[in-house]
C-alpha positions as MATLAB code, in Angstrom:
seq = 'MSSSARGKLAGRVVLITGAARGQGEQQARLFAAEGASVVLGDILDEAGGAVAGELGESAVYTRLDVGREEDWSAAVALAKERFGRVDGLINNAGVTSRGTLLDTSPAEYESIIRVNQTGTFLGMRAVAPEIAAAGGGTIVNIASILSLTGMAENGPYVASKHAILGLTRVAALELASQGIRVNAVCPGWVDTPMADPVNWDPDTASYPESARAAMGEVVRRTVPLGRVSQPVEMARIALFLSCEDSSYITGQSIVADGGLLAGAPQP';
ca = [
     -87.542 -176.886  -94.804;
     -84.193 -176.905  -92.973;
     -84.054 -177.388  -89.217;
     -82.688 -173.857  -88.811;
     -85.612 -172.400  -90.791;
     -88.048 -173.912  -88.319;
     -85.911 -173.556  -85.193;
     -86.976 -171.881  -81.989;
     -85.271 -168.649  -83.034;
     -86.117 -168.699  -86.733;
     -85.912 -165.191  -88.136;
     -84.475 -163.670  -84.967;
     -81.354 -161.475  -84.847;
     -79.414 -161.779  -81.604;
     -76.325 -159.901  -80.458;
     -74.121 -161.959  -78.129;
     -71.174 -160.540  -76.188;
     -68.182 -162.548  -75.025;
     -68.909 -164.822  -77.966;
     -65.382 -165.900  -78.896;
     -65.247 -168.757  -76.407;
     -66.940 -170.378  -73.431;
     -70.611 -169.767  -72.816;
     -70.860 -167.046  -75.449;
     -69.440 -169.268  -78.165;
     -71.882 -172.052  -77.315;
     -74.772 -169.579  -77.269;
     -73.800 -168.382  -80.748;
     -73.564 -171.927  -82.092;
     -76.835 -173.050  -80.531;
     -78.758 -169.924  -81.524;
     -77.552 -170.206  -85.119;
     -78.590 -173.865  -85.162;
     -82.042 -172.767  -83.978;
     -82.458 -170.386  -86.887;
     -81.122 -167.086  -85.529;
     -78.777 -164.682  -87.228;
     -76.103 -163.878  -84.665;
     -73.754 -160.957  -84.131;
     -70.766 -162.142  -82.142;
     -69.056 -159.452  -80.069;
     -65.744 -159.870  -78.255;
     -62.227 -158.456  -77.957;
     -60.648 -161.790  -78.942;
     -60.734 -160.975  -82.620;
     -59.063 -164.077  -84.048;
     -61.146 -166.522  -82.029;
     -64.377 -164.605  -82.505;
     -63.845 -164.249  -86.223;
     -63.136 -167.963  -86.501;
     -66.398 -168.893  -84.769;
     -68.391 -166.522  -86.968;
     -66.661 -167.955  -90.040;
     -67.681 -171.466  -89.072;
     -71.288 -170.376  -88.675;
     -71.382 -168.920  -92.172;
     -73.744 -166.311  -93.564;
     -75.968 -166.346  -90.493;
     -73.173 -164.861  -88.352;
     -70.907 -161.851  -88.261;
     -68.168 -160.899  -85.814;
     -67.468 -157.409  -84.483;
     -64.910 -156.153  -82.005;
     -66.939 -155.139  -78.974;
     -65.411 -153.832  -75.777;
     -68.585 -153.766  -73.713;
     -67.334 -150.873  -71.596;
     -67.212 -148.554  -74.626;
     -70.412 -146.865  -75.783;
     -68.982 -146.344  -79.252;
     -68.376 -150.091  -79.640;
     -71.997 -150.773  -78.783;
     -73.155 -148.216  -81.346;
     -70.957 -149.841  -83.977;
     -72.207 -153.337  -83.124;
     -75.841 -152.271  -83.399;
     -75.147 -150.512  -86.690;
     -73.451 -153.627  -88.075;
     -76.347 -155.837  -87.005;
     -78.853 -153.579  -88.758;
     -76.703 -153.281  -91.866;
     -76.161 -157.036  -92.124;
     -79.475 -158.432  -90.872;
     -81.894 -155.498  -90.843;
     -82.625 -155.241  -87.134;
     -81.834 -156.550  -83.640;
     -84.441 -158.320  -81.517;
     -82.336 -160.164  -78.952;
     -79.360 -159.507  -76.698;
     -77.215 -161.784  -74.555;
     -75.003 -159.854  -72.134;
     -72.475 -162.610  -71.606;
     -69.059 -160.885  -71.487;
     -67.438 -160.964  -68.070;
     -64.115 -160.890  -66.256;
     -62.957 -161.774  -62.772;
     -59.940 -161.539  -60.494;
     -58.810 -162.901  -57.149;
     -57.751 -160.951  -54.089;
     -59.039 -159.692  -50.771;
     -60.860 -156.393  -50.567;
     -57.905 -154.812  -48.797;
     -55.512 -155.986  -51.494;
     -57.728 -154.853  -54.379;
     -56.781 -151.512  -55.871;
     -59.492 -149.045  -56.922;
     -58.311 -149.433  -60.520;
     -58.706 -153.209  -60.408;
     -62.133 -152.912  -58.797;
     -63.278 -150.452  -61.427;
     -61.954 -152.635  -64.262;
     -64.196 -155.523  -63.160;
     -67.204 -153.251  -62.681;
     -66.601 -151.672  -66.098;
     -66.985 -154.950  -67.958;
     -69.468 -156.905  -65.867;
     -71.791 -154.206  -64.573;
     -71.344 -151.153  -66.771;
     -71.065 -153.377  -69.854;
     -74.450 -154.922  -69.075;
     -75.981 -151.490  -68.525;
     -74.534 -150.085  -71.748;
     -75.689 -153.147  -73.682;
     -79.281 -152.830  -72.559;
     -79.207 -149.079  -73.110;
     -77.890 -149.467  -76.659;
     -79.920 -152.454  -77.812;
     -83.301 -152.101  -76.071;
     -84.508 -149.295  -78.380;
     -83.664 -151.458  -81.397;
     -85.502 -154.433  -79.926;
     -88.530 -152.218  -79.297;
     -88.358 -150.914  -82.869;
     -88.313 -154.508  -84.110;
     -91.581 -155.183  -82.295;
     -90.224 -156.634  -79.080;
     -87.860 -159.389  -78.063;
     -85.615 -160.552  -75.268;
     -82.593 -159.643  -73.199;
     -80.695 -162.252  -71.190;
     -78.046 -161.125  -68.720;
     -75.518 -163.707  -67.586;
     -75.122 -163.261  -63.856;
     -73.791 -165.887  -61.417;
     -74.649 -167.788  -58.272;
     -72.389 -165.147  -56.740;
     -75.238 -162.747  -57.514;
     -76.987 -164.495  -54.623;
     -74.194 -165.115  -52.130;
     -70.618 -164.096  -51.389;
     -67.171 -165.575  -51.865;
     -63.968 -164.510  -50.185;
     -61.341 -162.917  -52.433;
     -63.913 -162.143  -55.149;
     -65.254 -158.779  -53.997;
     -65.404 -156.862  -57.302;
     -66.860 -159.828  -59.182;
     -69.485 -160.506  -56.500;
     -70.475 -156.851  -56.393;
     -70.812 -156.666  -60.172;
     -72.909 -159.815  -60.378;
     -75.239 -158.664  -57.593;
     -75.738 -155.476  -59.592;
     -76.680 -157.402  -62.722;
     -79.698 -158.912  -60.986;
     -80.827 -155.449  -59.883;
     -80.431 -154.089  -63.398;
     -82.323 -157.095  -64.788;
     -85.316 -156.480  -62.534;
     -85.435 -152.757  -63.247;
     -85.117 -153.291  -67.000;
     -87.869 -155.918  -66.928;
     -90.221 -153.442  -65.278;
     -89.346 -150.565  -67.555;
     -89.288 -152.455  -70.854;
     -92.291 -154.773  -70.493;
     -94.619 -152.249  -72.104;
     -92.344 -152.262  -75.170;
     -92.637 -156.016  -75.573;
     -89.183 -156.758  -74.179;
     -88.624 -159.525  -71.658;
     -85.480 -159.304  -69.506;
     -84.147 -162.222  -67.478;
     -80.886 -163.467  -65.993;
     -79.026 -166.750  -65.745;
     -77.051 -167.540  -62.592;
     -74.544 -170.289  -63.408;
     -72.492 -172.144  -60.836;
     -69.297 -173.933  -61.843;
     -68.917 -173.910  -65.631;
     -66.023 -175.503  -67.499;
     -64.639 -172.254  -68.912;
     -61.569 -170.106  -68.222;
     -63.466 -168.142  -65.579;
     -63.892 -171.206  -63.356;
     -60.204 -170.967  -62.426;
     -58.570 -168.075  -64.306;
     -55.223 -168.510  -62.562;
     -54.664 -172.037  -63.893;
     -56.331 -171.784  -67.304;
     -53.801 -172.378  -70.069;
     -54.655 -170.189  -73.089;
     -52.212 -172.083  -75.303;
     -54.040 -175.378  -74.880;
     -57.466 -173.865  -74.077;
     -57.777 -176.170  -71.097;
     -56.716 -176.706  -67.488;
     -53.615 -178.682  -66.531;
     -54.496 -182.088  -65.126;
     -53.409 -181.050  -61.611;
     -55.712 -178.024  -61.644;
     -58.582 -180.046  -63.094;
     -58.151 -182.698  -60.405;
     -58.191 -180.064  -57.649;
     -61.273 -178.434  -59.133;
     -62.949 -181.815  -59.422;
     -62.394 -182.539  -55.748;
     -63.928 -179.215  -54.717;
     -66.915 -179.851  -56.972;
     -67.460 -183.367  -55.613;
     -67.556 -182.000  -52.075;
     -69.822 -179.038  -52.738;
     -72.048 -179.710  -55.769;
     -74.792 -182.321  -55.278;
     -74.700 -183.318  -58.964;
     -70.982 -183.892  -58.540;
     -69.656 -182.176  -61.652;
     -69.075 -178.845  -63.320;
     -71.512 -177.847  -66.019;
     -70.609 -177.552  -69.676;
     -71.042 -174.226  -71.501;
     -73.677 -175.688  -73.802;
     -75.888 -176.407  -70.771;
     -75.903 -172.710  -69.930;
     -76.522 -171.887  -73.598;
     -79.685 -174.002  -73.513;
     -81.018 -171.887  -70.642;
     -80.246 -168.702  -72.562;
     -82.114 -170.222  -75.515;
     -85.133 -170.985  -73.333;
     -85.223 -167.376  -72.112;
     -84.830 -166.083  -75.683;
     -87.667 -168.017  -77.310;
     -91.412 -168.381  -76.934;
     -91.021 -171.278  -74.486;
     -90.553 -168.597  -71.794;
     -93.136 -166.131  -73.125;
     -94.582 -165.298  -69.678;
     -91.259 -164.998  -67.831;
     -89.585 -161.657  -67.194;
     -87.606 -160.075  -64.381;
     -86.433 -163.473  -63.156;
     -83.146 -165.250  -62.551;
     -82.634 -168.928  -63.281;
     -80.078 -170.621  -61.042;
     -78.136 -173.449  -62.694;
     -75.622 -174.623  -60.115;
     -76.027 -178.395  -59.829;
     -77.674 -177.900  -56.446;
     -74.786 -175.967  -54.890;
     -76.980 -173.363  -53.188;
     -79.577 -175.880  -52.038;
     -77.776 -176.552  -48.761;
     -74.550 -176.527  -46.814;
     -71.650 -178.661  -48.177;
     -71.440 -182.115  -46.665;
     -68.327 -182.997  -44.639;
];
């Protein structure tokens, strides 16, 4: 028997948003390795299609703008056509911006809310009935440590991530009777474009050395473990919340921040 056939997600079908790169890509790779069939949703068609192609027959890519109900309907339909059902969802897609509240336009605010908050709501609304029809399963919403605190010049993002925790708790209460567990992950610094969107270089898919050095200094001063996390570390938490290892956990948020919120930064 192959390792995937006896993996922690053997036989599961999981829809993952924001799956073309970063945390979503690592979730897709890890889940497939653990036996799941995965539907990768994103708006980065070339990158998302490439990841799905590498994963082979156990994966399919679909263009999914999480703020569009019709895209969610199409993604669910594709999952059922290709794999027969859906019994897991990872609401991973997210965007951010920088600017003070007074400098943020209503349109910019709403654009962040549309993806991060409304996208999570629409995802649960579209997929939960399918998970229930499949006999139960899991939903994991990717929140942030900024769901639990604030950060200057990140108002729309902070607001959206606070909302995700509220939606997670409500969904957990409402869906438990249908055999659906709903939890959230609250990452700290993760080595993805969102860690520093201003300096991320899409051509090289990395940060310039100067930006990485500056980020490293901030992390050394504020994070007790002294480093940023890697996307695969967050994927492992999503895996835990999506398999039977967490069978009695719902309505919770797991903080993975290297100790950042444990106390005040040291001088």
